[in-house]
mmCIF file of C-alpha atoms in Angstrom:
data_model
loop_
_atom_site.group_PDB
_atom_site.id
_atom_site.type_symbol
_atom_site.label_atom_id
_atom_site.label_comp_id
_atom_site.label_asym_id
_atom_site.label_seq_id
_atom_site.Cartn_x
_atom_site.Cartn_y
_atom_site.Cartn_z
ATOM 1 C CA UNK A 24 259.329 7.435 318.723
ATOM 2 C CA UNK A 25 257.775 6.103 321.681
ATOM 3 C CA UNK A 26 258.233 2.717 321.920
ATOM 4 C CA UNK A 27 261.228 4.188 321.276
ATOM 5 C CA UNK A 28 263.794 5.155 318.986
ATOM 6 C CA UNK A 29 262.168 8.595 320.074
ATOM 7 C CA UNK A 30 261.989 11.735 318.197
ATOM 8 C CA UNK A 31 263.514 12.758 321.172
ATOM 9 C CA UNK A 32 266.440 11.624 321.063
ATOM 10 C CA UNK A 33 266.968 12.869 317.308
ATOM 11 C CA UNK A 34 270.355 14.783 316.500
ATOM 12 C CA UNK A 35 270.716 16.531 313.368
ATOM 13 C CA UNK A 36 272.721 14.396 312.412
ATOM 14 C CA UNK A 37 270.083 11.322 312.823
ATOM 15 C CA UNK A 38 267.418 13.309 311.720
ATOM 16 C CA UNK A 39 269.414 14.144 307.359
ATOM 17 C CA UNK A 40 267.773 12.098 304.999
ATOM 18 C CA UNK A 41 270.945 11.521 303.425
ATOM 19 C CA UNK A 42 272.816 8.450 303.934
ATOM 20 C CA UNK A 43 276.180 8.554 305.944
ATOM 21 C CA UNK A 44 278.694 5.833 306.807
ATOM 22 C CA UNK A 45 278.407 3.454 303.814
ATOM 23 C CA UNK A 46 277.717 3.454 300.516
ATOM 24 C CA UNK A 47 274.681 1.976 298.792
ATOM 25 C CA UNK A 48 275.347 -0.190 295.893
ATOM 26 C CA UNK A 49 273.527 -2.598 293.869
ATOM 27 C CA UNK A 50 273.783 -6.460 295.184
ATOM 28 C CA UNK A 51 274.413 -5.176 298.911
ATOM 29 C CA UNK A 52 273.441 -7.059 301.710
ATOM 30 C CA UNK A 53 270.066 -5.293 303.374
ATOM 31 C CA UNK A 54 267.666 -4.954 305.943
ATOM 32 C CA UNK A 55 264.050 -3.598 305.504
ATOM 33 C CA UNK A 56 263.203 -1.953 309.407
ATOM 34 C CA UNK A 57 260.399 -0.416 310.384
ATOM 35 C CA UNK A 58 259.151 2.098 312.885
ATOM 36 C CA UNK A 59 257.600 2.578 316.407
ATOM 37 C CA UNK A 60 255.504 4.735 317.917
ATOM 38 C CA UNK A 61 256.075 8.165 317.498
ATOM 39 C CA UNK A 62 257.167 8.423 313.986
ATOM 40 C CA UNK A 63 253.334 9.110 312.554
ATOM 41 C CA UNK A 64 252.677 12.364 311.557
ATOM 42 C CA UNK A 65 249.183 13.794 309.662
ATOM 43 C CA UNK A 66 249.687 13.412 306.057
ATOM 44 C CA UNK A 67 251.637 9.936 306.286
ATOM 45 C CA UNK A 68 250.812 7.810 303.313
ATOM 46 C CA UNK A 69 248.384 10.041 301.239
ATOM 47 C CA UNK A 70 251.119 10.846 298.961
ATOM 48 C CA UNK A 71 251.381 7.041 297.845
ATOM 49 C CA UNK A 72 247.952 6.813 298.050
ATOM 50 C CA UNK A 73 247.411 9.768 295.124
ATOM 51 C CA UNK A 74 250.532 7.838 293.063
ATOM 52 C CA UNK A 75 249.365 3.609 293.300
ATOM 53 C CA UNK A 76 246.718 1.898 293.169
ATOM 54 C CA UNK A 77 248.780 -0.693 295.123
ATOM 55 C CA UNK A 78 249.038 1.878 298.274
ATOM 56 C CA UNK A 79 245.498 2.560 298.105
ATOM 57 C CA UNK A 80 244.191 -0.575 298.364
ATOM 58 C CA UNK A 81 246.407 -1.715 301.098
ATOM 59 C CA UNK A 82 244.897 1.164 302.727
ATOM 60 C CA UNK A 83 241.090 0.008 302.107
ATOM 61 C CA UNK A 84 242.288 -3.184 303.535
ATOM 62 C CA UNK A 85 243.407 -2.112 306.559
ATOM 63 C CA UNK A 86 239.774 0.633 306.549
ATOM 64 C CA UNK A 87 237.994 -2.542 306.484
ATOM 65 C CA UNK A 88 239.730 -5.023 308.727
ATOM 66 C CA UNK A 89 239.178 -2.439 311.628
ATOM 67 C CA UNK A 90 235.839 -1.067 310.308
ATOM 68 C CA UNK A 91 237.094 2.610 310.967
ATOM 69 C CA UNK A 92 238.226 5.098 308.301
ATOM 70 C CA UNK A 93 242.129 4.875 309.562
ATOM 71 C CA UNK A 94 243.480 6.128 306.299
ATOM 72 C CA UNK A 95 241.419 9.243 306.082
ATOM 73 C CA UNK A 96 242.935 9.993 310.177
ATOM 74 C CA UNK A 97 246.403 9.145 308.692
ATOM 75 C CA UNK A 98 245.965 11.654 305.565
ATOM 76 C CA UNK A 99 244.024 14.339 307.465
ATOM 77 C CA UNK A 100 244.252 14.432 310.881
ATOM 78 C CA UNK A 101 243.486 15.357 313.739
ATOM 79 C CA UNK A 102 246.728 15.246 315.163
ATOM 80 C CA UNK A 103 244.963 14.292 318.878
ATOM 81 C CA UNK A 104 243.204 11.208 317.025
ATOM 82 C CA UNK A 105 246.449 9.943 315.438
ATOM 83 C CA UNK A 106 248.402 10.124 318.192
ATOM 84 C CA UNK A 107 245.898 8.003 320.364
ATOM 85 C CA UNK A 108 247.781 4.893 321.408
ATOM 86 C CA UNK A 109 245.311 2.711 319.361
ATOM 87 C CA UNK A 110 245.584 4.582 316.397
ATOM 88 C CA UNK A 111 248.686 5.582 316.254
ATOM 89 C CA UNK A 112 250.035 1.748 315.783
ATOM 90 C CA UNK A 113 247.973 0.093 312.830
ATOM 91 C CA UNK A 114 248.294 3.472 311.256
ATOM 92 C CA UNK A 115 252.440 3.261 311.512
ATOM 93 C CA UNK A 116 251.965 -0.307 310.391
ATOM 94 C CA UNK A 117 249.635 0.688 307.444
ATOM 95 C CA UNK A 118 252.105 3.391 306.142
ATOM 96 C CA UNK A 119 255.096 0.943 306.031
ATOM 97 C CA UNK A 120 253.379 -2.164 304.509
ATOM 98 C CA UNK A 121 251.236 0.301 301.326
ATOM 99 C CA UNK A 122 255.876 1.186 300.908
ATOM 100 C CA UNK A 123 256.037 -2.302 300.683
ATOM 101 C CA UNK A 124 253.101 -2.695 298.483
ATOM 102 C CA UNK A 125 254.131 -0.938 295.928
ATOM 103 C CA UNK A 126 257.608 -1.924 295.937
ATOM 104 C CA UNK A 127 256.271 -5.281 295.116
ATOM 105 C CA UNK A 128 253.113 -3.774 292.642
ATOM 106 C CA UNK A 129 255.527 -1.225 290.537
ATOM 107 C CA UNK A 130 259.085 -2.830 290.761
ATOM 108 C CA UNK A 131 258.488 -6.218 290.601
ATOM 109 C CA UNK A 132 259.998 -6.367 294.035
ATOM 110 C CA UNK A 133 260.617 -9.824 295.649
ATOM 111 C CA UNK A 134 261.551 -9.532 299.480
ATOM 112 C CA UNK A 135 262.874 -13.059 300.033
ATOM 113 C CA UNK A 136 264.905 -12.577 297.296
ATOM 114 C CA UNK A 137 266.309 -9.003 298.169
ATOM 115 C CA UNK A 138 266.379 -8.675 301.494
ATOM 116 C CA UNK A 139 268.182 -10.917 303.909
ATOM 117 C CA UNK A 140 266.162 -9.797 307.207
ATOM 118 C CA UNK A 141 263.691 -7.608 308.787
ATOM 119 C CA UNK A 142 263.444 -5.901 312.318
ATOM 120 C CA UNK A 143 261.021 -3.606 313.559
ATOM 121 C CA UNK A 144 260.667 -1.330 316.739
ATOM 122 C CA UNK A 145 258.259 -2.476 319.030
ATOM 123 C CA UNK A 146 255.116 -2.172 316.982
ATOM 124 C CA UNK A 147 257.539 -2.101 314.121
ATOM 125 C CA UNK A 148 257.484 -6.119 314.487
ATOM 126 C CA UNK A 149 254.189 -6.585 313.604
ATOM 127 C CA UNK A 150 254.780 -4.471 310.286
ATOM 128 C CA UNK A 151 258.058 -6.642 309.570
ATOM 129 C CA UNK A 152 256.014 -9.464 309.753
ATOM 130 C CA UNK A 153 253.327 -8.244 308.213
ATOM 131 C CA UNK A 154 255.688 -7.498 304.837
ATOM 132 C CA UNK A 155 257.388 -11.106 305.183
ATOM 133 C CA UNK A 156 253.743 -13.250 305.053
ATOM 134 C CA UNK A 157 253.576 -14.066 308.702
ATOM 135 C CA UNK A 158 250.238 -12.754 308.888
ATOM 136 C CA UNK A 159 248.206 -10.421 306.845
ATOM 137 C CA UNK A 160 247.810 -6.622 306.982
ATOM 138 C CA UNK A 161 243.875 -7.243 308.391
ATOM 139 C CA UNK A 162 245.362 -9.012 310.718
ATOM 140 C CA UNK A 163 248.488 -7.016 311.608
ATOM 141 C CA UNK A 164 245.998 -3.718 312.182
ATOM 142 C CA UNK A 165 243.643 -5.831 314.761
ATOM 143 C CA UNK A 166 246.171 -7.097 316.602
ATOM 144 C CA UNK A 167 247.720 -3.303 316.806
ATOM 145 C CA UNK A 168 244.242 -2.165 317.871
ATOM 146 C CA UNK A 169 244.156 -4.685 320.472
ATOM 147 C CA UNK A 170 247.541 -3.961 321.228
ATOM 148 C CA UNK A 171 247.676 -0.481 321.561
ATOM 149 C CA UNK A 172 244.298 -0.490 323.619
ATOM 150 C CA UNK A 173 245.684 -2.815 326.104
ATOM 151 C CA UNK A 174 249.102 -0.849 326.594
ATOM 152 C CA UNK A 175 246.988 2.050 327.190
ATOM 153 C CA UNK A 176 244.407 0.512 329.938
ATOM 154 C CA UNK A 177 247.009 -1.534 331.657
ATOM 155 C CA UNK A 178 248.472 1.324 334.116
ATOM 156 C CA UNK A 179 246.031 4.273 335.081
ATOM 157 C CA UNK A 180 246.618 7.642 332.956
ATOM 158 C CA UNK A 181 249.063 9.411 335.292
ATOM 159 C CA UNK A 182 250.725 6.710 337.221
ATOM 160 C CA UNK A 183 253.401 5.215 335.068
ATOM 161 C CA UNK A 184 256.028 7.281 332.840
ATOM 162 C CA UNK A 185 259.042 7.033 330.653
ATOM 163 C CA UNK A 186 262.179 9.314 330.856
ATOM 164 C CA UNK A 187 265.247 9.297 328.397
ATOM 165 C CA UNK A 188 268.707 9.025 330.023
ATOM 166 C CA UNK A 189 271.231 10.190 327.669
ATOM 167 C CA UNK A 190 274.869 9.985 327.529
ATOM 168 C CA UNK A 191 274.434 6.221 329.590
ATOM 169 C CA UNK A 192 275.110 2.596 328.283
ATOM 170 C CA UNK A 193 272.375 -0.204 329.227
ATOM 171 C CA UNK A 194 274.422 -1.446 332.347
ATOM 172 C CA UNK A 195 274.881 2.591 333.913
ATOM 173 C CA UNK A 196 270.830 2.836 332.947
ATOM 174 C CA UNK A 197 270.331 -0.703 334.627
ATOM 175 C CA UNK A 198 271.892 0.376 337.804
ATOM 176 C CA UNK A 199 269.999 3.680 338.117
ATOM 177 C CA UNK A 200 266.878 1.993 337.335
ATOM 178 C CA UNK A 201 267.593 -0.307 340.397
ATOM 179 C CA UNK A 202 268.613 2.727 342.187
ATOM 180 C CA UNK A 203 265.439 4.942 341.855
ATOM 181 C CA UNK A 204 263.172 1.994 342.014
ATOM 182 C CA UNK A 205 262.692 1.856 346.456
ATOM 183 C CA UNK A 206 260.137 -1.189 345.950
ATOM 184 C CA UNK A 207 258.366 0.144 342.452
ATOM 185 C CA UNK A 208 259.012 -0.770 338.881
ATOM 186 C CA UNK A 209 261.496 1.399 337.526
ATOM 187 C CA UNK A 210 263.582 -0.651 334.255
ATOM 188 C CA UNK A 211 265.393 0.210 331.041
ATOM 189 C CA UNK A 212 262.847 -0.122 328.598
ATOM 190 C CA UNK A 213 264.650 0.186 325.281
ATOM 191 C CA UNK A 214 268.276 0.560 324.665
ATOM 192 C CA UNK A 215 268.105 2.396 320.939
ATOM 193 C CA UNK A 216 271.867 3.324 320.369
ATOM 194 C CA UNK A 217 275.084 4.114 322.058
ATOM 195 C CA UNK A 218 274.444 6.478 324.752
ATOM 196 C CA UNK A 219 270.072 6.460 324.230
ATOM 197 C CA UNK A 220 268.340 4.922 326.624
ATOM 198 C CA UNK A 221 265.124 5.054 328.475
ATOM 199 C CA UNK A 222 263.495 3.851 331.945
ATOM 200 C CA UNK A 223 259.954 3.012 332.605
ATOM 201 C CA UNK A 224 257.941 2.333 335.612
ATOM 202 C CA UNK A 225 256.298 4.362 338.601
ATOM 203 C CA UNK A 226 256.432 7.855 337.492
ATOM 204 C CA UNK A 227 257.898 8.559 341.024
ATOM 205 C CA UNK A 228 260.356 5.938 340.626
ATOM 206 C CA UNK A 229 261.068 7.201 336.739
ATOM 207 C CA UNK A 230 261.386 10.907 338.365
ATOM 208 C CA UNK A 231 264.050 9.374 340.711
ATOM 209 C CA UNK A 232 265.683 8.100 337.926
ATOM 210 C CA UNK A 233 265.860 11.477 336.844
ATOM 211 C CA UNK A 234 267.010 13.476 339.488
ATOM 212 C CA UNK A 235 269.546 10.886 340.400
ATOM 213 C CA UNK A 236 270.753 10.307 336.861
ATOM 214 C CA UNK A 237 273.741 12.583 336.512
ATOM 215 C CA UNK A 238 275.717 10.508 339.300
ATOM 216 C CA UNK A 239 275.795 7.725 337.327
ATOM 217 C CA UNK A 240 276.906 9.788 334.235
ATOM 218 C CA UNK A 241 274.413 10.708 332.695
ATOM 219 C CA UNK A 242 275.017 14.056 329.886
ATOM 220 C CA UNK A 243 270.908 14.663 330.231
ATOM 221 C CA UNK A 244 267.834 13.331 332.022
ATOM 222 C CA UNK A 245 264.868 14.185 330.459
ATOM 223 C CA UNK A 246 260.434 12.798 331.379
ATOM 224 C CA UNK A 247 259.173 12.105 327.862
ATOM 225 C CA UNK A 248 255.775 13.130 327.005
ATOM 226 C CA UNK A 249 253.809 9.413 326.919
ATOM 227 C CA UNK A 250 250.567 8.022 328.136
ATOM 228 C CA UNK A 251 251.677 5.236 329.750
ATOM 229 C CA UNK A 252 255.016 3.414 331.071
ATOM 230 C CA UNK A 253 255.517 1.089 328.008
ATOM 231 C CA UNK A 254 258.225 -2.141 327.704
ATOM 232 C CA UNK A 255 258.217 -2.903 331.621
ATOM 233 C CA UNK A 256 256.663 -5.277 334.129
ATOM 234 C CA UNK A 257 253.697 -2.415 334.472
ATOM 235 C CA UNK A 258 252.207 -3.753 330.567
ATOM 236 C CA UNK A 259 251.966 -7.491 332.024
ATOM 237 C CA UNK A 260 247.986 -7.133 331.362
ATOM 238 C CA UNK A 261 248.279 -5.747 328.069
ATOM 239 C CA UNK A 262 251.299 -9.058 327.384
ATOM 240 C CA UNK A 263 248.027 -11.391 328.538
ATOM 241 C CA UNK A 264 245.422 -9.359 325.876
ATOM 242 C CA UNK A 265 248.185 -10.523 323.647
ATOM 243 C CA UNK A 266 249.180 -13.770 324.189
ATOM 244 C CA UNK A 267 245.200 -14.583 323.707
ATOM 245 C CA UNK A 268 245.019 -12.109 320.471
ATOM 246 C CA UNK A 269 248.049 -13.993 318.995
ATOM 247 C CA UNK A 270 246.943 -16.941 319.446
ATOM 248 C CA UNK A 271 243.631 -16.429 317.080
ATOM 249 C CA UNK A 272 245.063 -15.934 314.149
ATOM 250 C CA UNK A 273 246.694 -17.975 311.410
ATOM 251 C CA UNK A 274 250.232 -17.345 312.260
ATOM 252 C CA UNK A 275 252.996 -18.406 309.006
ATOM 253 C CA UNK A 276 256.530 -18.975 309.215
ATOM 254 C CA UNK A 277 257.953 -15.429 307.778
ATOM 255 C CA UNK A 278 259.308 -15.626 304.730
ATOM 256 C CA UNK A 279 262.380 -13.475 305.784
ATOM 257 C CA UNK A 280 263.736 -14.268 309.285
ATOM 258 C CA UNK A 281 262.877 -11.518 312.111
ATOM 259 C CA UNK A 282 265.635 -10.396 314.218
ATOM 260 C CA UNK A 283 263.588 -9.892 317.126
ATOM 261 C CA UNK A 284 263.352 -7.115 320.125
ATOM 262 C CA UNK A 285 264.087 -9.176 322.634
ATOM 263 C CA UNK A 286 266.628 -11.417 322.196
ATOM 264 C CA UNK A 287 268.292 -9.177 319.590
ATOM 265 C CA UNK A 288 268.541 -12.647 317.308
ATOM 266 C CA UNK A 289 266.649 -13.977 314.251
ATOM 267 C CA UNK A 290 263.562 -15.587 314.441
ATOM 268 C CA UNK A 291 261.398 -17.868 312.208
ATOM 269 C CA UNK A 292 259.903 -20.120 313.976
ATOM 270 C CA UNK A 293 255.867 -18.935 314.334
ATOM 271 C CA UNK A 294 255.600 -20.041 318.284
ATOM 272 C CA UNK A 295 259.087 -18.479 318.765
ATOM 273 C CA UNK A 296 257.427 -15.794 317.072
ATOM 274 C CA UNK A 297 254.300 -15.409 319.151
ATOM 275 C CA UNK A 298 255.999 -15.830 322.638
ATOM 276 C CA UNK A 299 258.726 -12.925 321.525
ATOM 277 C CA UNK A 300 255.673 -10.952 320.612
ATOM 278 C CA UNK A 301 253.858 -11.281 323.989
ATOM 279 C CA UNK A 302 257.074 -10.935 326.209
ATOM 280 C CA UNK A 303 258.223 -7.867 324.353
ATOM 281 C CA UNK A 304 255.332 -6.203 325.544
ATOM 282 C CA UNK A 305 257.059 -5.495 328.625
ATOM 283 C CA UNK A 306 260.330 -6.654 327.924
ATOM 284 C CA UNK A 307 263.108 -3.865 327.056
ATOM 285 C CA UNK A 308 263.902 -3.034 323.320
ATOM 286 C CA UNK A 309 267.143 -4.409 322.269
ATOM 287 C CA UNK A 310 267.620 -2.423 319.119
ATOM 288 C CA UNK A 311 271.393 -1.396 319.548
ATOM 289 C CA UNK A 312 271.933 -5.323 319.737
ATOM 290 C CA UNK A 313 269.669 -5.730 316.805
ATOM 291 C CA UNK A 314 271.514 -3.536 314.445
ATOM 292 C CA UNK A 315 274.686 -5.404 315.693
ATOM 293 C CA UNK A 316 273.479 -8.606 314.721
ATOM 294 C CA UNK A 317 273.012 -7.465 311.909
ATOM 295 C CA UNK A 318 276.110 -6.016 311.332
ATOM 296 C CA UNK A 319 277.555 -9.339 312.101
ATOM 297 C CA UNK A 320 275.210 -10.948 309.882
ATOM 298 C CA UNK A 321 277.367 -9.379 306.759
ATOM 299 C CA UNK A 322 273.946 -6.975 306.603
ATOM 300 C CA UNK A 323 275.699 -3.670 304.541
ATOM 301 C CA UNK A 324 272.545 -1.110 304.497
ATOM 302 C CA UNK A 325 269.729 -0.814 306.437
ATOM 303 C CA UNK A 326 266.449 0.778 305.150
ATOM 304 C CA UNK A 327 263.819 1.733 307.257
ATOM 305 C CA UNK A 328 260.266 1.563 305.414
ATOM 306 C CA UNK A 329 257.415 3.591 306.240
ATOM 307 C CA UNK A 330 256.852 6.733 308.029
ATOM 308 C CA UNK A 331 259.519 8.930 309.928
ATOM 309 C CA UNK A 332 263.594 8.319 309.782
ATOM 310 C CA UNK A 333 264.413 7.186 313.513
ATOM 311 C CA UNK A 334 265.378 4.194 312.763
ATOM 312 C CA UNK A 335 268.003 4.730 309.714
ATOM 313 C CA UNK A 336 269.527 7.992 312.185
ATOM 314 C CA UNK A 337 270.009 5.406 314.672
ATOM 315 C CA UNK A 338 271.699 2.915 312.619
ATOM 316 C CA UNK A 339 274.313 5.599 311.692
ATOM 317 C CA UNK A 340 274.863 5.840 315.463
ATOM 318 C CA UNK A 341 275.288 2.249 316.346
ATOM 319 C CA UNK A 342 277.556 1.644 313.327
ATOM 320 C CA UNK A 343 278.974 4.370 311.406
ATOM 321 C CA UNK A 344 280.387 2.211 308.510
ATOM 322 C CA UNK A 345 276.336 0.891 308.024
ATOM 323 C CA UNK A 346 274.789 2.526 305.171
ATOM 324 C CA UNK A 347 270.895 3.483 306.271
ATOM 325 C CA UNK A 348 268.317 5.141 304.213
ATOM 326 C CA UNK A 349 264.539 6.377 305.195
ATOM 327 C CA UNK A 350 262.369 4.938 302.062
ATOM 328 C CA UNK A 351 258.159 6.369 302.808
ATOM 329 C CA UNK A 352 257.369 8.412 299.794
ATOM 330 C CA UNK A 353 256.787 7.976 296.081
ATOM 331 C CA UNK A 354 260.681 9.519 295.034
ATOM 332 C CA UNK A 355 262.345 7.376 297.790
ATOM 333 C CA UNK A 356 260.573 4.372 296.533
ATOM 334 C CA UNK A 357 260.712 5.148 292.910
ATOM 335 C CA UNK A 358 264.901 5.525 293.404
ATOM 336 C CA UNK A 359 265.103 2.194 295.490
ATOM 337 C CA UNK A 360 263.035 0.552 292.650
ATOM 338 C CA UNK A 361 265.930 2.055 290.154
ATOM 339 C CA UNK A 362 268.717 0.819 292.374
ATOM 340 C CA UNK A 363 267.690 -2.999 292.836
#
């Protein structure tokens, strides 16, 4: 994922579908999650689409909110479309909430009443709050439109990038970022699990952060393959296109709380909400934080809804004892619906 539990950093381990740590059983304490940038893949979502009636509409609500055929991209491709920045987010977000759809359509599914929060990474937010009644899906995919345009125009195509230090904790990433920066922005932009980080900024300073990375302790330093230097102070246009795209809609109270990227704590409040939403922008990712909150929170499984399985792998990571599960397609949903 980009805005990031990356496909990059996936292990084999993160990357089984099967769950590890705990065991799921029925009455559990959970958490629906959902997934950032980079998880979309050609083909995402036509499979519930062909199964429920539930899925496809959600899908010809989100066609007609943005006045583009997004679903057709999403089941056919191209891949080069898909990926585009402003695509690739109400497309993620579409795939996760026609999951939620028909968990609600086919198994009767209530959400306040079954799950005790939701989280989502980066982009992932606006899905989360999209499936707890914040806002609706029409509205979730214009903001994400808006969104994702903005992240893309704020820096010029080739002067910002991203780079994954591995093998470093927030505070060793912190100090290289301050290290390589020599008067340009160079910060940790999303702390995803133990040892998983990432910098953003100048893509000299990130290619400092690089080369230097190893002294600090680094196992691996690796550029990532982005279009622009996303969660630092380089999106503060893109946080303004927000704070004024946010602020015309009709904005509810969720009806689950949102633990939240950047303080890493629950949120219901709908101007807490909206400011969160704006600073994350270019604010770092706290998801390690996140999943320990809610850990702490008596929170026994985590299942990540939608497209990809990032975000469950990097559950198992953060806390081995958590139960995590990866619930996109009509079997996985089906045998949730069975278990609840």
């Amino acid at each position: 994922m980009l805005d990031t539990g990356d496909d990059t950093f996936m292990t084999a381990a993160a990357a089984e579908p099967a769950r590890r740590g705990g065991v799921a059983r029925r009455g559990m304490k959970r958490a629906f999650v959902f997934p950032g940038q980079g998880s979309q893949a050609v083909g995402m979502g036509r499979e519930l689409a062909l199964a429920f009636p539930a899925a496809r509409l959600l899908f010809e609500e989100v066609d007609e909110a943005l006045a583009q055929r997004l679903s057709l991209l999403m089941f056919e491709g191209p891949e080069s479309e898909l990926t585009l920045t402003e695509n690739a987010q109400p497309a993620l977000m579409a795939a996760s909430l026609a999951a939620i759809r028909v968990l609600e359509a086919e198994g009767g599914f209530d959400l306040p009443q079954k799950i005790a929060f939701v989280a989502g990474h980066s982009l992932g937010e606006y899905s989360a709050l999209a499936a707890a009644r914040a806002f609706s899906a029409g509205d979730a995919a214009r903001l994400l439109k808006r969104r994702g345009r903005a992240m893309q125009q704020a820096v010029p195509v080739g002067e910002g990038a991203m780079a994954a230090l591995l093998g470093l904790d927030v505070e060793a990433g912190q100090k290289v970022a301050a290290a390589a920066a020599e008067g340009q922005v160079c910060a940790v932009a999303n702390d995803n699990a133990p040892g998983q980080i990432t910098v953003s900024g100048h893509r000299a300073a990130v290619e400092r952060a690089v080369a230097i990375a190893a002294q600090y302790g680094a196992r691996r330093a690796i550029m990532l393959p982005v279009s622009a230097p996303f969660h630092c102070p380089l999106m503060a246009p893109a946080a303004a296109v927000m704070a004024q795209a946010l602020g015309e809609i009709a904005f509810a109270a969720p009806l689950i709380p949102l633990v939240a990227n950047v303080s890493a704590a629950a949120l219901r409040d709908p101007g807490a909400l909206k400011r969160s939403l704006v600073e994350q922008v270019t604010a770092m990712v706290r998801w390690r934080e996140s999943v320990l909150f809610l850990c702490a929170a008596g929170v026994e499984e985590v299942v990540e809804i939608g497209a990809g399985r990032v975000l469950a792998g990097l559950a198992r990571r953060i806390d081995p004892g958590l139960a995590a599960r990866a619930v996109g397609t009509p079997a996985e949903i089906e045998a949730l619906i069975e278990e609840l």
